[in-house]
PDB file of C-alpha atoms in Angstrom:
ATOM      1  CA  MET A 134     -31.345  -4.520   8.063  1.00 96.00           C
ATOM      2  CA  LYS A 135     -27.637  -3.954   8.248  1.00 97.00           C
ATOM      3  CA  TYR A 136     -25.799  -1.875   5.667  1.00 98.00           C
ATOM      4  CA  LEU A 137     -22.108  -1.209   5.203  1.00 98.00           C
ATOM      5  CA  LEU A 138     -21.187   2.309   4.128  1.00 98.00           C
ATOM      6  CA  LEU A 139     -17.720   2.230   2.558  1.00 96.00           C
ATOM      7  CA  CYS A 140     -16.065   5.651   2.475  1.00 95.00           C
ATOM      8  CA  GLN A 141     -14.181   5.869  -0.802  1.00 92.00           C
ATOM      9  CA  MET A 142     -11.781   8.605  -1.808  1.00 85.00           C
ATOM     10  CA  GLN A 143      -9.190   9.525  -4.367  1.00 80.00           C
ATOM     11  CA  PRO A 144      -5.958  10.667  -2.685  1.00 73.00           C
ATOM     12  CA  ALA A 145      -5.512  13.434  -5.255  1.00 73.00           C
ATOM     13  CA  ALA A 146      -8.741  15.024  -4.014  1.00 73.00           C
ATOM     14  CA  LEU A 147      -7.054  15.857  -0.700  1.00 71.00           C
ATOM     15  CA  THR A 148      -3.632  17.024  -1.883  1.00 76.00           C
ATOM     16  CA  ASP A 149      -4.415  20.760  -2.004  1.00 81.00           C
ATOM     17  CA  VAL A 150      -6.856  20.926   0.902  1.00 81.00           C
ATOM     18  CA  PRO A 151      -5.668  23.432   3.542  1.00 86.00           C
ATOM     19  CA  ASP A 152      -5.171  22.220   7.122  1.00 88.00           C
ATOM     20  CA  SER A 153      -8.012  24.426   8.343  1.00 90.00           C
ATOM     21  CA  ALA A 154     -10.426  22.766   5.899  1.00 86.00           C
ATOM     22  CA  MET A 155      -9.229  19.310   6.980  1.00 85.00           C
ATOM     23  CA  GLN A 156      -9.853  20.240  10.617  1.00 91.00           C
ATOM     24  CA  GLN A 157     -13.362  21.393   9.724  1.00 92.00           C
ATOM     25  CA  MET A 158     -13.957  18.113   7.892  1.00 89.00           C
ATOM     26  CA  MET A 159     -12.800  16.100  10.909  1.00 90.00           C
ATOM     27  CA  GLN A 160     -15.143  18.083  13.173  1.00 96.00           C
ATOM     28  CA  ALA A 161     -17.992  17.464  10.736  1.00 96.00           C
ATOM     29  CA  MET A 162     -17.182  13.738  10.724  1.00 94.00           C
ATOM     30  CA  MET A 163     -17.235  13.642  14.544  1.00 96.00           C
ATOM     31  CA  ALA A 164     -20.614  15.391  14.552  1.00 97.00           C
ATOM     32  CA  TYR A 165     -21.894  12.868  11.978  1.00 97.00           C
ATOM     33  CA  ASN A 166     -20.674  10.019  14.193  1.00 97.00           C
ATOM     34  CA  GLN A 167     -22.649  11.496  17.099  1.00 97.00           C
ATOM     35  CA  GLN A 168     -25.776  11.759  14.929  1.00 98.00           C
ATOM     36  CA  LEU A 169     -25.519   8.050  14.080  1.00 98.00           C
ATOM     37  CA  ILE A 170     -25.039   7.158  17.745  1.00 98.00           C
ATOM     38  CA  GLN A 171     -27.924   9.353  18.937  1.00 98.00           C
ATOM     39  CA  ALA A 172     -30.212   7.891  16.273  1.00 98.00           C
ATOM     40  CA  GLY A 173     -29.346   4.401  17.542  1.00 98.00           C
ATOM     41  CA  VAL A 174     -28.352   3.096  14.100  1.00 98.00           C
ATOM     42  CA  LEU A 175     -24.569   2.775  14.449  1.00 98.00           C
ATOM     43  CA  VAL A 176     -23.317  -0.794  14.910  1.00 97.00           C
ATOM     44  CA  ALA A 177     -19.615  -0.197  14.168  1.00 97.00           C
ATOM     45  CA  ALA A 178     -17.341   2.292  12.457  1.00 97.00           C
ATOM     46  CA  GLY A 179     -13.675   2.756  11.775  1.00 95.00           C
ATOM     47  CA  GLN A 180     -11.010   4.709   9.966  1.00 92.00           C
ATOM     48  CA  LEU A 181      -8.565   2.477   8.107  1.00 91.00           C
ATOM     49  CA  ALA A 182      -4.783   2.607   8.321  1.00 89.00           C
ATOM     50  CA  PRO A 183      -2.948   4.190   5.364  1.00 82.00           C
ATOM     51  CA  PRO A 184      -3.177   2.179   2.136  1.00 80.00           C
ATOM     52  CA  GLU A 185       0.567   1.604   1.996  1.00 81.00           C
ATOM     53  CA  SER A 186       0.120  -0.700   5.005  1.00 84.00           C
ATOM     54  CA  ALA A 187      -2.431  -2.858   3.163  1.00 85.00           C
ATOM     55  CA  GLN A 188      -1.813  -6.551   2.619  1.00 87.00           C
ATOM     56  CA  ARG A 189      -3.510  -8.667  -0.030  1.00 86.00           C
ATOM     57  CA  VAL A 190      -3.816 -12.379   0.726  1.00 91.00           C
ATOM     58  CA  PHE A 191      -4.693 -14.633  -2.217  1.00 91.00           C
ATOM     59  CA  ALA A 192      -4.195 -18.080  -3.722  1.00 95.00           C
ATOM     60  CA  GLU A 193      -1.983 -18.608  -6.750  1.00 94.00           C
ATOM     61  CA  LYS A 194      -1.365 -22.080  -8.182  1.00 96.00           C
ATOM     62  CA  GLY A 195      -2.609 -23.660  -4.967  1.00 96.00           C
ATOM     63  CA  ARG A 196      -0.346 -21.608  -2.672  1.00 97.00           C
ATOM     64  CA  ILE A 197      -1.332 -18.751  -0.382  1.00 97.00           C
ATOM     65  CA  LYS A 198       0.573 -15.552  -1.122  1.00 93.00           C
ATOM     66  CA  THR A 199       0.629 -12.029   0.256  1.00 92.00           C
ATOM     67  CA  GLU A 200       1.255  -8.760  -1.489  1.00 88.00           C
ATOM     68  CA  GLU A 201       2.096  -5.489   0.279  1.00 85.00           C
ATOM     69  CA  GLY A 202       0.701  -2.071  -0.600  1.00 73.00           C
ATOM     70  CA  PHE A 203      -1.971  -3.497  -2.878  1.00 64.00           C
ATOM     71  CA  ALA A 204      -4.446  -0.688  -2.119  1.00 60.00           C
ATOM     72  CA  LEU A 205      -2.085   1.864  -3.688  1.00 57.00           C
ATOM     73  CA  ARG A 206      -2.689   0.517  -7.191  1.00 58.00           C
ATOM     74  CA  GLY A 207      -6.138   1.929  -7.732  1.00 59.00           C
ATOM     75  CA  ASP A 208      -7.327   5.491  -8.058  1.00 72.00           C
ATOM     76  CA  THR A 209     -10.028   4.994  -5.434  1.00 79.00           C
ATOM     77  CA  GLN A 210      -9.230   3.889  -1.904  1.00 85.00           C
ATOM     78  CA  ILE A 211     -11.391   2.916   1.058  1.00 89.00           C
ATOM     79  CA  GLY A 212     -10.612   5.209   3.977  1.00 89.00           C
ATOM     80  CA  GLY A 213     -13.178   3.975   6.469  1.00 94.00           C
ATOM     81  CA  TYR A 214     -16.538   2.365   7.027  1.00 97.00           C
ATOM     82  CA  TYR A 215     -19.791   2.526   8.939  1.00 98.00           C
ATOM     83  CA  LEU A 216     -21.973  -0.468   9.739  1.00 98.00           C
ATOM     84  CA  ILE A 217     -25.502   0.713  10.396  1.00 98.00           C
ATOM     85  CA  ASP A 218     -28.768  -1.017  11.234  1.00 98.00           C
ATOM     86  CA  VAL A 219     -31.761   0.688   9.600  1.00 98.00           C
ATOM     87  CA  PRO A 220     -35.187  -0.391   8.287  1.00 98.00           C
ATOM     88  CA  GLY A 221     -34.154  -0.393   4.613  1.00 97.00           C
ATOM     89  CA  GLU A 222     -32.154   0.968   1.695  1.00 97.00           C
ATOM     90  CA  PRO A 223     -33.753   4.434   1.639  1.00 98.00           C
ATOM     91  CA  GLU A 224     -32.628   5.052   5.214  1.00 98.00           C
ATOM     92  CA  ALA A 225     -29.148   3.652   4.489  1.00 98.00           C
ATOM     93  CA  THR A 226     -28.634   5.877   1.450  1.00 98.00           C
ATOM     94  CA  GLY A 227     -30.080   8.787   3.435  1.00 98.00           C
ATOM     95  CA  TRP A 228     -27.411   8.349   6.105  1.00 98.00           C
ATOM     96  CA  ALA A 229     -24.733   8.008   3.417  1.00 98.00           C
ATOM     97  CA  ALA A 230     -25.879  11.283   1.853  1.00 97.00           C
ATOM     98  CA  LYS A 231     -25.440  13.056   5.195  1.00 97.00           C
ATOM     99  CA  CYS A 232     -21.850  11.860   5.624  1.00 97.00           C
ATOM    100  CA  PRO A 233     -19.308  14.691   5.203  1.00 94.00           C
ATOM    101  CA  ALA A 234     -16.954  12.266   3.428  1.00 91.00           C
ATOM    102  CA  ALA A 235     -19.316  12.429   0.434  1.00 91.00           C
ATOM    103  CA  GLN A 236     -18.061  15.998  -0.132  1.00 86.00           C
ATOM    104  CA  PHE A 237     -14.605  14.799  -1.243  1.00 83.00           C
ATOM    105  CA  GLY A 238     -15.288  11.189  -2.178  1.00 88.00           C
ATOM    106  CA  ALA A 239     -18.146   8.726  -2.354  1.00 93.00           C
ATOM    107  CA  LEU A 240     -19.908   6.245  -0.123  1.00 95.00           C
ATOM    108  CA  GLU A 241     -20.739   2.803  -1.410  1.00 96.00           C
ATOM    109  CA  VAL A 242     -23.862   1.450   0.310  1.00 98.00           C
ATOM    110  CA  ARG A 243     -24.099  -2.349   0.508  1.00 97.00           C
ATOM    111  CA  GLN A 244     -26.644  -4.453   2.366  1.00 98.00           C
ATOM    112  CA  VAL A 245     -25.130  -7.125   4.568  1.00 97.00           C
ATOM    113  CA  ALA A 246     -26.602 -10.277   3.031  1.00 95.00           C
ATOM    114  CA  TYR A 247     -25.337 -12.666   5.699  1.00 91.00           C
ATOM    115  CA  SER A 248     -23.667 -12.322   9.073  1.00 85.00           C
ATOM    116  CA  PRO A 249     -22.736 -15.234  11.342  1.00 84.00           C
ATOM    117  CA  VAL A 250     -23.166 -13.040  14.439  1.00 76.00           C
TER     118      VAL A 250
END
């Protein structure tokens, strides 16, 4: 079963974090990535571009519109994701609990209900 782990954060949570602590966090994230790879559960992963580069595409009165910087409106932002393939929800939430990003944010765990590929 495939699960998407969405790494959520609040920008304010990182404002006073020293550079040395950020470097440690990045090293911990790289080690976590290696654990996923070695366990054979990682399908895809990525860090997202800054939220100010976000575009929202939507329909309004029958016309397609775009809106820049939409992700900046909320308190919580998605900073990255992991797509994993595991036997079930307990394993997916177990991997989410091990993610260092959970120390300064949260991980939303969602089963992929349908995938065309």
